[in-house]
Short mmCIF file of C-alpha atoms in Angstrom, two decimals:
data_model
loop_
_atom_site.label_atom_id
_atom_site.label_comp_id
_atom_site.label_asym_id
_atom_site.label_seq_id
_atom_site.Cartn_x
_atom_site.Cartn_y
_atom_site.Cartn_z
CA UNK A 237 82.96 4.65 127.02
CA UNK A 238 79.47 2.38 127.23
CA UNK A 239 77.74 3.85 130.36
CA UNK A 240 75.04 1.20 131.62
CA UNK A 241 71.57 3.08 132.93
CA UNK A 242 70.24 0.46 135.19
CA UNK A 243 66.46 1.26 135.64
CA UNK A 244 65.58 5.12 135.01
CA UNK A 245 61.78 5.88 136.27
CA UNK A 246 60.94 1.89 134.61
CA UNK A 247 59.55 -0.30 137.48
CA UNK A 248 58.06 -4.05 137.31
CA UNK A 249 55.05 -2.80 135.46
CA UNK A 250 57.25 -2.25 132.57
CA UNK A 251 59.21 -5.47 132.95
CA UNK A 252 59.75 -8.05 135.30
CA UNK A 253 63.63 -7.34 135.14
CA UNK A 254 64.33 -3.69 136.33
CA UNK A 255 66.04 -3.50 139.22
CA UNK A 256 64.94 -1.97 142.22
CA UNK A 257 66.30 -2.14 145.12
CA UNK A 258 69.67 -1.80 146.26
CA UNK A 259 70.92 -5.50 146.17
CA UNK A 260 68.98 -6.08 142.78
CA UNK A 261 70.94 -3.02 141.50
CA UNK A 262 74.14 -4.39 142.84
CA UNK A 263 73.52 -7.21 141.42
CA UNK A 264 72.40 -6.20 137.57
CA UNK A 265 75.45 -3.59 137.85
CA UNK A 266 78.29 -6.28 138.31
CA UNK A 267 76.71 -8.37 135.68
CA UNK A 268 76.58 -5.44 133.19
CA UNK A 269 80.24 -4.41 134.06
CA UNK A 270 81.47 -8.13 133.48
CA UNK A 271 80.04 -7.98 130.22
CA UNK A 272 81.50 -4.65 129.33
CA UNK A 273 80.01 -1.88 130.85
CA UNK A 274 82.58 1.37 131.90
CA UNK A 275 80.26 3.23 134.22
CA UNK A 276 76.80 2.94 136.10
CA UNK A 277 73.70 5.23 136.58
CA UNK A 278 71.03 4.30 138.40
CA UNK A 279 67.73 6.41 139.98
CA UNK A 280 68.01 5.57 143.53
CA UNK A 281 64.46 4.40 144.77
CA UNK A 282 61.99 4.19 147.24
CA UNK A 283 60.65 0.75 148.40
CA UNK A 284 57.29 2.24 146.81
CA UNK A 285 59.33 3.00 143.60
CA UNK A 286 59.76 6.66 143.68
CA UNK A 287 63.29 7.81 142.71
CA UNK A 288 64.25 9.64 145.63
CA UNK A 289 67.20 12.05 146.55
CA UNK A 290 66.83 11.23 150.29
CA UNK A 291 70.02 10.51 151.68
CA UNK A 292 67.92 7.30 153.19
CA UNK A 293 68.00 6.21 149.58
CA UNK A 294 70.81 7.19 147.77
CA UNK A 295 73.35 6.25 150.60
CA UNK A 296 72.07 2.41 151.11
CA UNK A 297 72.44 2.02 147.14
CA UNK A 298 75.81 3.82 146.43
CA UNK A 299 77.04 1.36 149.36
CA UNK A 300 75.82 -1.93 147.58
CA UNK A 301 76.72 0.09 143.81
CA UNK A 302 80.37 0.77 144.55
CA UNK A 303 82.02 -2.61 145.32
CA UNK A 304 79.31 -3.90 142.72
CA UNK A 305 81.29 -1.98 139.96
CA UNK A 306 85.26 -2.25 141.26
CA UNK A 307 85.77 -4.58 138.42
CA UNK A 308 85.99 -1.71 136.57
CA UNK A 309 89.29 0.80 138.44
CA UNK A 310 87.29 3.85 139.32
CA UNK A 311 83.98 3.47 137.25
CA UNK A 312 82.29 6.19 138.53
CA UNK A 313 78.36 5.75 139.96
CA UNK A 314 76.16 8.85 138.38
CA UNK A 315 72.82 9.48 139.81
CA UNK A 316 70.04 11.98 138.81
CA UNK A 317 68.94 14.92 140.48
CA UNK A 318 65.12 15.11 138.27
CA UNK A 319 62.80 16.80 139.36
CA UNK A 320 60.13 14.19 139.36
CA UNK A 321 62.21 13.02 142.75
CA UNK A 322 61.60 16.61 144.12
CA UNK A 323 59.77 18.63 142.28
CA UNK A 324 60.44 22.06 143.96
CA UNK A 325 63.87 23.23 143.43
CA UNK A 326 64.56 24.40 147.20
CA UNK A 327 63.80 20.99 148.32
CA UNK A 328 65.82 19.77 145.90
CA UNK A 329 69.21 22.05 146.99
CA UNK A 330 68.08 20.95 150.54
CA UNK A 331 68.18 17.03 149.68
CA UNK A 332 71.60 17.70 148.31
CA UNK A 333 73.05 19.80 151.41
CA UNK A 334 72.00 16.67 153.43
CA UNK A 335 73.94 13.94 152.04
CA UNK A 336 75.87 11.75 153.78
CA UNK A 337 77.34 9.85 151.38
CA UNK A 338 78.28 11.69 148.10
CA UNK A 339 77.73 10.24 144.43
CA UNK A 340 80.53 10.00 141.96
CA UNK A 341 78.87 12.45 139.12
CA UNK A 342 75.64 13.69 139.54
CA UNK A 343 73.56 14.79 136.55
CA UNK A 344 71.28 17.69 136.33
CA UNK A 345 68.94 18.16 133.62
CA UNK A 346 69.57 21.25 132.13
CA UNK A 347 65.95 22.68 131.23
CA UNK A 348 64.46 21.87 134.50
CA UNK A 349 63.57 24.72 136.79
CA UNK A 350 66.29 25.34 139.59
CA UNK A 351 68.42 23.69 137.67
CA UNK A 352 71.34 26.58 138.35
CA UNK A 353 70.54 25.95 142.00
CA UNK A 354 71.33 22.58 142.06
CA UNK A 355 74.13 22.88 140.48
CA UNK A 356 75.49 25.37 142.39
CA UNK A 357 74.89 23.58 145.58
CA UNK A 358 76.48 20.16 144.33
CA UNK A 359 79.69 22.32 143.25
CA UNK A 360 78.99 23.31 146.99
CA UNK A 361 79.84 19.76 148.27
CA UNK A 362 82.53 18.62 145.63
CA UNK A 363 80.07 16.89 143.36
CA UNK A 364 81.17 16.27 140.00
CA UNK A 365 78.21 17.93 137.57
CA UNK A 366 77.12 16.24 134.23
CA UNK A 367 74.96 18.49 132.14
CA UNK A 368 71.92 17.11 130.70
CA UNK A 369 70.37 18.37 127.28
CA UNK A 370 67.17 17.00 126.14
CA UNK A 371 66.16 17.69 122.44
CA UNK A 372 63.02 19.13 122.73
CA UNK A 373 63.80 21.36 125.34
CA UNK A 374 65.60 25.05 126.16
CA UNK A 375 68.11 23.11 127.54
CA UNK A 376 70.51 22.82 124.53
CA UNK A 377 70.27 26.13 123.70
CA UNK A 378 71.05 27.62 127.41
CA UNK A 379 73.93 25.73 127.44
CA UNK A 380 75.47 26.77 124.27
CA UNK A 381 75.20 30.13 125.22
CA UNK A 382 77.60 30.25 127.75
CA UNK A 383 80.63 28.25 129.52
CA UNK A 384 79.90 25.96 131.85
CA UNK A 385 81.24 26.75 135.25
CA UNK A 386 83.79 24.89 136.75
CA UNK A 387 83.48 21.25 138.14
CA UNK A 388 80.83 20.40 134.89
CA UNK A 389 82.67 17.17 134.02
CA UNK A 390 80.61 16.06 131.17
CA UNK A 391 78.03 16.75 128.91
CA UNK A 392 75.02 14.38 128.12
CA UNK A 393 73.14 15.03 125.15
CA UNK A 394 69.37 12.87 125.29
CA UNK A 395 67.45 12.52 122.11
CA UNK A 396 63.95 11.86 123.28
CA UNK A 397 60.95 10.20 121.93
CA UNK A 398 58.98 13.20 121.84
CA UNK A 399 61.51 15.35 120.64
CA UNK A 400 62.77 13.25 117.64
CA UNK A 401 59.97 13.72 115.13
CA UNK A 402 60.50 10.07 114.26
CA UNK A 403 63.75 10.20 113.40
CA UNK A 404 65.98 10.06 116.12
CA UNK A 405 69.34 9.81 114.50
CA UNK A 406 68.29 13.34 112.58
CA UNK A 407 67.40 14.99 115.69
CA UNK A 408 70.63 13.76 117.30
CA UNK A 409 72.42 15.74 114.70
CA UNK A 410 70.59 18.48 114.16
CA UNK A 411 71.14 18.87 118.37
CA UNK A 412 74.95 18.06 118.01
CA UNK A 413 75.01 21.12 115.88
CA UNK A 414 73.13 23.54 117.69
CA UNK A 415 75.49 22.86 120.27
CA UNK A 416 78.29 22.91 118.00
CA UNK A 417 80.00 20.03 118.81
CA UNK A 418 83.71 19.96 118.17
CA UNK A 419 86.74 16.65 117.51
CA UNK A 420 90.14 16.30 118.55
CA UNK A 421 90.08 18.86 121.07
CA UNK A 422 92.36 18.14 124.03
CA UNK A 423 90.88 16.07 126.68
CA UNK A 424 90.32 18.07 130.24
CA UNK A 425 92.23 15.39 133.11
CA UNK A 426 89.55 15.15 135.01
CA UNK A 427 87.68 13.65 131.79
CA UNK A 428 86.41 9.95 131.37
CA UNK A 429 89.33 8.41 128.67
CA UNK A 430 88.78 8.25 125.55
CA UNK A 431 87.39 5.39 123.25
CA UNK A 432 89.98 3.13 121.89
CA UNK A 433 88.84 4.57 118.36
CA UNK A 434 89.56 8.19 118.76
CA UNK A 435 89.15 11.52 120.88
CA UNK A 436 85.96 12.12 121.91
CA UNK A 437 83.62 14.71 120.28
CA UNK A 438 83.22 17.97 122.54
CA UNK A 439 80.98 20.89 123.73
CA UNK A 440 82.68 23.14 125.45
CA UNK A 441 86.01 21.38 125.66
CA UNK A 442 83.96 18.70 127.54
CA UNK A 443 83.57 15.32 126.73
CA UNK A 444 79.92 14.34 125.55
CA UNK A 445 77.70 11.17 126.15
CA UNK A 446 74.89 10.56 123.31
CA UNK A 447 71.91 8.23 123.80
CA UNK A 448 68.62 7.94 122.29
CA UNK A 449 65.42 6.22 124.15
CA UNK A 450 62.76 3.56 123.08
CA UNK A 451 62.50 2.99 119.28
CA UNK A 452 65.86 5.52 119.13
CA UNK A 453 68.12 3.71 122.01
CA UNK A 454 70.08 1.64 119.04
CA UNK A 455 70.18 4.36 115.84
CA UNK A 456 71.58 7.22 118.48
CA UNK A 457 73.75 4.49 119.74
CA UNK A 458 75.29 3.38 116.57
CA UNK A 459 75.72 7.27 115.49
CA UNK A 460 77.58 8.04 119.24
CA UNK A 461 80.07 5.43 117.80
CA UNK A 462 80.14 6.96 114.42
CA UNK A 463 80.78 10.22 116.21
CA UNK A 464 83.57 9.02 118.81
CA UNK A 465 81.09 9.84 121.78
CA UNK A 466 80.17 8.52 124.88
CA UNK A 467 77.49 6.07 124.78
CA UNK A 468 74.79 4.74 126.73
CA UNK A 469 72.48 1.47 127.15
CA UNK A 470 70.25 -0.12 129.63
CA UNK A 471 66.51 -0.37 130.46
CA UNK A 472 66.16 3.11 131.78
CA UNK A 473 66.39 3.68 127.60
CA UNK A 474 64.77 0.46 126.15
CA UNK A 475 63.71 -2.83 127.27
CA UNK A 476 64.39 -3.96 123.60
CA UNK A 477 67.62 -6.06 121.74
CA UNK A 478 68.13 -4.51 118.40
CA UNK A 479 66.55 -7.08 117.06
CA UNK A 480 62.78 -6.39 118.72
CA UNK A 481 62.67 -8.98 121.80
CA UNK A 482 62.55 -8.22 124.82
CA UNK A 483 65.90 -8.06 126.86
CA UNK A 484 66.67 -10.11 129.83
CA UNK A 485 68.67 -7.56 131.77
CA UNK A 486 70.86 -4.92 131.06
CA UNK A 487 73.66 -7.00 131.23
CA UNK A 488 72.50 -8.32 127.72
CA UNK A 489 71.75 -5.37 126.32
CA UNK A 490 75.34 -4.10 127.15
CA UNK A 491 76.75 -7.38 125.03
CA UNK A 492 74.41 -6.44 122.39
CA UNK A 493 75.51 -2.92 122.42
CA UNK A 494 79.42 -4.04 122.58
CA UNK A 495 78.81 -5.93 119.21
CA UNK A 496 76.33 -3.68 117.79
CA UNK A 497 78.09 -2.94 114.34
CA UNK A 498 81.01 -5.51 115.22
CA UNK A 499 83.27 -2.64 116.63
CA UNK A 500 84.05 -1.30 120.17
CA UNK A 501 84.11 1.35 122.97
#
């Protein structure tokens, strides 16, 4: 599975071609699933910029998002509950409690304060739960130490920047086996499919999603194939083709990921 992150906290400072509103979003997420794409995140955002977890913003852009990505039969539409969008963890369990229109999947970043909270109250309202682990952070290790609860769908596993030492596709291992990462195990139903290739790897019995940001988007990439994971692409993780220019929207950076060691998803 190639997941497509369509903008992240990147705005037009960073590049003219993030997507911001709802109809850009629309728009760069139909492109991106025409040319390959199984599933769409996306930071829903304020007209100021501010990802947001106001159900003023998120309901507006899942409505555009969803017929945007019916190409693909039941793509789900992931969103972000960070806590740059609310920083205190009460108002971010009260954002969730008011939402009018639920997401798909909803992911929660593992090391962030609250972050039990929050999940608890989107297992609350039926909300799928994808649990985020940053290298770099407590976050892998919490989650080794114990099952996840119920209605977790997914783990993601984010090799950052600043917690890659330089060499992101060591520090993407060296995570996978902290949180002992296991193949072949059998696939829970409510689980995305697996890659043509193989089972995917698992934590938990869960399937996982590996990416990599900035100068480690493509080497975490090409080891997430390696590794029969879920993998991810888009500007929220680089604004860069593997080959160093810049990328004209993540519809192109999807194609380059689909042929990115000439085999596929």
């Amino acid at each position: 599975m190639l997941q497509v992150c369509l903008n992240g906290a990147r705005g037009p400072g960073d590049s003219a071609v993030v997507p911001m509103s709802p109809e850009s979003l629309a728009e760069s997420a139909a492109r991106a699933v025409a040319a390959g794409a199984g599933e769409v995140r996306v930071h829903p955002r304020t007209p100021c910029g501010r990802t947001s977890l106001s159900p003023r913003v998120l309901t507006p852009v899942l409505a555009e998002l969803r017929p945007a990505v019916s190409a693909v039969a039941g793509a789900p539409v992931p969103v972000t509950t960070v806590a740059s969008a609310e920083p205190e963890p009460g108002r971010r369990v009260e954002r969730i409690r008011s939402w009018t229109v639920l997401p798909d999947l909803v992911s929660v970043d593992w090391h962030e304060p609250g972050a039990g909270a929050v999940v608890a109250a989107l297992l609350e309202r039926g909300v799928g739960v994808e649990a985020a682990l940053w290298s770099g952070t407590d976050g892998p290790e919490r989650f080794a130490g114990s099952p996840p609860a119920p209605g977790v769908r997914r783990v993601l596993v984010r090799v950052t920047a600043a917690g890659s030492d330089g060499d992101p596709e060591a520090a993407a291992r060296a995570l996978i086996a902290t949180l002992a990462v296991q193949p072949g195990l059998p696939v829970p139903a409510h689980a995305p499919p697996a890659p043509a290739h193989g089972l995917p790897v698992q934590v938990h019995g869960l399937p996982v999603l590996l990416h990599g940001e900035e100068d480690g988007a493509w080497p975490v990439l090409r080891l997430a194939r390696r590794l029969g994971a879920g993998a991810r692409i888009g500007l929220e993780d680089t604004l860069l083709l593997p080959d160093g220019t810049p990328a004209r929207s993540n519809a192109e950076l999807v194609t380059a990921a689909l042929a990115y060691g000439r085999t596929g998803f």
